[in-house]
């Protein structure tokens, strides 16, 4: 009810959250949610949506545990890919997020500096959901604000990191 779009009648349909999809709706439910969301967005002449959030919950108190599909990487990959396909089938561009994930941190990047001690090898081992969403038709990858000192040598957010944006997303993932 606090959302300015909902308060002004921009959305009338209730779409399942990522957590609800992950807990009970499965791949078909993720696709259906993408279709519903895409149809609703098209109705208001939007052509892009910054979803799905394919962060895998690495720790139970992480942001990803509260906002993502869950803790299973293969399930998250399948759900994210299907949600993207549903959006794409409605003509909506999808932006898969957040890379690197908030899977092992307890606050998002909007609340101050967030730092993860993951290595590049850790990130690559956790790439399946992002690559599946890209394969499913995601048009963008939203880069997070997570600092990665073991990759960069400092706490600069990933959204300002050549090592993440250029080296991994653009060059390795093409």
Short mmCIF file of C-alpha atoms in Angstrom, two decimals:
data_model
loop_
_atom_site.label_atom_id
_atom_site.label_comp_id
_atom_site.label_asym_id
_atom_site.label_seq_id
_atom_site.Cartn_x
_atom_site.Cartn_y
_atom_site.Cartn_z
CA UNK A 1 0.00 0.00 0.00
CA UNK A 2 2.92 2.39 0.55
CA UNK A 3 4.19 1.98 -3.00
CA UNK A 4 3.44 5.17 -4.97
CA UNK A 5 2.39 3.17 -8.03
CA UNK A 6 -0.06 1.03 -6.09
CA UNK A 7 -1.38 4.07 -4.21
CA UNK A 8 -2.12 5.74 -7.56
CA UNK A 9 -3.77 2.76 -9.25
CA UNK A 10 -0.92 1.92 -11.61
CA UNK A 11 -1.09 -1.74 -10.67
CA UNK A 12 -4.28 -3.60 -9.96
CA UNK A 13 -3.08 -7.18 -10.12
CA UNK A 14 -1.17 -8.86 -7.35
CA UNK A 15 1.91 -10.63 -8.68
CA UNK A 16 3.62 -13.25 -6.51
CA UNK A 17 6.89 -12.24 -4.87
CA UNK A 18 10.13 -14.00 -5.73
CA UNK A 19 10.00 -15.70 -2.34
CA UNK A 20 6.44 -16.96 -2.97
CA UNK A 21 7.41 -18.21 -6.42
CA UNK A 22 10.44 -19.99 -4.98
CA UNK A 23 8.46 -21.58 -2.15
CA UNK A 24 5.47 -22.88 -4.06
CA UNK A 25 4.92 -21.91 -7.70
CA UNK A 26 7.84 -23.53 -9.55
CA UNK A 27 8.99 -22.90 -13.12
CA UNK A 28 5.49 -22.68 -14.58
CA UNK A 29 4.51 -20.23 -11.85
CA UNK A 30 7.59 -18.11 -12.55
CA UNK A 31 6.71 -18.01 -16.25
CA UNK A 32 3.09 -17.12 -15.43
CA UNK A 33 4.25 -14.37 -13.07
CA UNK A 34 6.43 -12.99 -15.89
CA UNK A 35 3.45 -13.07 -18.27
CA UNK A 36 1.19 -11.34 -15.72
CA UNK A 37 3.77 -8.75 -14.79
CA UNK A 38 4.67 -8.11 -18.42
CA UNK A 39 1.04 -7.74 -19.40
CA UNK A 40 0.44 -5.29 -16.56
CA UNK A 41 3.52 -3.26 -17.48
CA UNK A 42 2.57 -3.17 -21.15
CA UNK A 43 -0.86 -1.89 -20.18
CA UNK A 44 0.87 1.20 -18.76
CA UNK A 45 3.28 1.44 -21.71
CA UNK A 46 6.40 0.34 -19.86
CA UNK A 47 8.93 -1.66 -21.86
CA UNK A 48 11.50 -2.66 -19.23
CA UNK A 49 11.46 -4.09 -15.73
CA UNK A 50 14.37 -4.48 -13.33
CA UNK A 51 13.65 -8.08 -12.45
CA UNK A 52 14.25 -10.94 -11.73
CA UNK A 53 16.36 -10.91 -8.60
CA UNK A 54 18.36 -14.13 -8.89
CA UNK A 55 20.48 -13.63 -5.78
CA UNK A 56 20.94 -16.99 -4.08
CA UNK A 57 20.70 -16.95 -0.29
CA UNK A 58 24.16 -18.02 0.88
CA UNK A 59 23.38 -17.15 4.51
CA UNK A 60 19.99 -17.23 6.26
CA UNK A 61 20.13 -13.59 7.36
CA UNK A 62 21.12 -12.24 3.94
CA UNK A 63 19.18 -9.79 1.80
CA UNK A 64 18.82 -12.58 -0.77
CA UNK A 65 17.09 -14.81 1.80
CA UNK A 66 14.44 -12.12 2.25
CA UNK A 67 14.04 -11.03 -1.39
CA UNK A 68 15.13 -13.87 -3.66
CA UNK A 69 13.78 -17.20 -4.88
CA UNK A 70 15.69 -19.13 -2.20
CA UNK A 71 18.93 -20.91 -1.37
CA UNK A 72 19.08 -23.49 -4.17
CA UNK A 73 21.15 -22.28 -7.13
CA UNK A 74 19.63 -24.58 -9.77
CA UNK A 75 16.08 -23.72 -8.70
CA UNK A 76 16.87 -20.01 -8.68
CA UNK A 77 18.38 -20.31 -12.16
CA UNK A 78 15.29 -22.09 -13.51
CA UNK A 79 12.83 -19.68 -11.90
CA UNK A 80 14.76 -16.60 -13.03
CA UNK A 81 15.03 -17.90 -16.59
CA UNK A 82 11.29 -18.62 -16.74
CA UNK A 83 10.30 -15.26 -15.28
CA UNK A 84 12.48 -13.57 -17.93
CA UNK A 85 10.83 -15.65 -20.67
CA UNK A 86 7.39 -14.58 -19.46
CA UNK A 87 8.37 -10.92 -19.48
CA UNK A 88 10.05 -11.27 -22.87
CA UNK A 89 6.95 -12.94 -24.33
CA UNK A 90 5.06 -9.79 -23.35
CA UNK A 91 7.63 -7.51 -25.01
CA UNK A 92 9.21 -6.38 -21.74
CA UNK A 93 13.00 -6.17 -21.44
CA UNK A 94 14.29 -7.78 -18.25
CA UNK A 95 17.25 -6.74 -16.12
CA UNK A 96 18.58 -9.65 -14.07
CA UNK A 97 19.94 -8.53 -10.71
CA UNK A 98 22.04 -8.21 -8.56
CA UNK A 99 25.53 -9.21 -9.56
CA UNK A 100 27.47 -9.78 -7.40
CA UNK A 101 24.66 -10.95 -5.19
CA UNK A 102 23.61 -9.87 -1.73
CA UNK A 103 23.62 -13.56 -0.82
CA UNK A 104 26.05 -13.29 2.09
CA UNK A 105 25.35 -9.77 3.38
CA UNK A 106 22.55 -8.63 5.68
CA UNK A 107 21.91 -5.15 4.26
CA UNK A 108 21.45 -3.91 0.72
CA UNK A 109 23.60 -1.25 -0.90
CA UNK A 110 21.06 1.51 -0.29
CA UNK A 111 21.72 1.41 3.45
CA UNK A 112 25.45 2.09 3.44
CA UNK A 113 28.59 0.30 2.39
CA UNK A 114 28.22 -3.44 1.95
CA UNK A 115 31.27 -5.69 1.80
CA UNK A 116 31.58 -9.37 0.91
CA UNK A 117 34.72 -11.44 1.30
CA UNK A 118 33.95 -13.59 -1.74
CA UNK A 119 36.64 -14.21 -4.34
CA UNK A 120 36.34 -14.23 -8.11
CA UNK A 121 36.19 -18.02 -7.92
CA UNK A 122 33.23 -17.72 -5.52
CA UNK A 123 31.43 -15.37 -7.93
CA UNK A 124 32.00 -17.66 -10.87
CA UNK A 125 30.72 -20.64 -8.87
CA UNK A 126 27.54 -18.61 -8.16
CA UNK A 127 27.00 -17.45 -11.77
CA UNK A 128 24.48 -20.09 -12.90
CA UNK A 129 21.33 -18.03 -12.14
CA UNK A 130 22.64 -14.99 -14.02
CA UNK A 131 23.76 -17.00 -17.03
CA UNK A 132 20.41 -18.84 -17.13
CA UNK A 133 18.50 -15.54 -17.06
CA UNK A 134 20.72 -14.20 -19.85
CA UNK A 135 20.10 -17.39 -21.84
CA UNK A 136 16.37 -16.88 -21.18
CA UNK A 137 16.53 -13.44 -22.78
CA UNK A 138 17.52 -10.97 -20.05
CA UNK A 139 18.62 -7.74 -21.72
CA UNK A 140 20.59 -6.21 -18.84
CA UNK A 141 22.59 -7.21 -15.78
CA UNK A 142 22.17 -4.84 -12.84
CA UNK A 143 25.42 -4.55 -10.95
CA UNK A 144 25.22 -4.40 -7.16
CA UNK A 145 26.83 -2.08 -4.64
CA UNK A 146 28.65 -4.95 -2.91
CA UNK A 147 32.31 -4.19 -2.22
CA UNK A 148 34.71 -7.03 -3.00
CA UNK A 149 38.11 -6.40 -1.40
CA UNK A 150 39.40 -9.88 -2.31
CA UNK A 151 38.83 -9.06 -5.98
CA UNK A 152 39.53 -5.34 -6.14
CA UNK A 153 41.87 -4.82 -3.22
CA UNK A 154 39.53 -2.18 -1.79
CA UNK A 155 35.89 -1.80 -0.76
CA UNK A 156 34.75 0.11 -3.85
CA UNK A 157 31.24 -1.03 -4.89
CA UNK A 158 31.03 -3.55 -7.72
CA UNK A 159 29.01 -1.04 -9.77
CA UNK A 160 32.26 0.96 -10.06
CA UNK A 161 34.47 -2.05 -10.68
CA UNK A 162 36.17 -2.85 -13.99
CA UNK A 163 36.89 -6.32 -12.61
CA UNK A 164 33.16 -7.02 -12.29
CA UNK A 165 31.56 -5.00 -15.10
CA UNK A 166 34.13 -5.36 -17.86
CA UNK A 167 36.16 -8.43 -17.00
CA UNK A 168 33.33 -10.73 -15.85
CA UNK A 169 30.00 -9.50 -17.23
CA UNK A 170 31.08 -8.03 -20.55
CA UNK A 171 34.07 -10.18 -21.48
CA UNK A 172 33.55 -13.55 -19.77
CA UNK A 173 29.74 -13.61 -20.07
CA UNK A 174 29.67 -11.69 -23.36
#
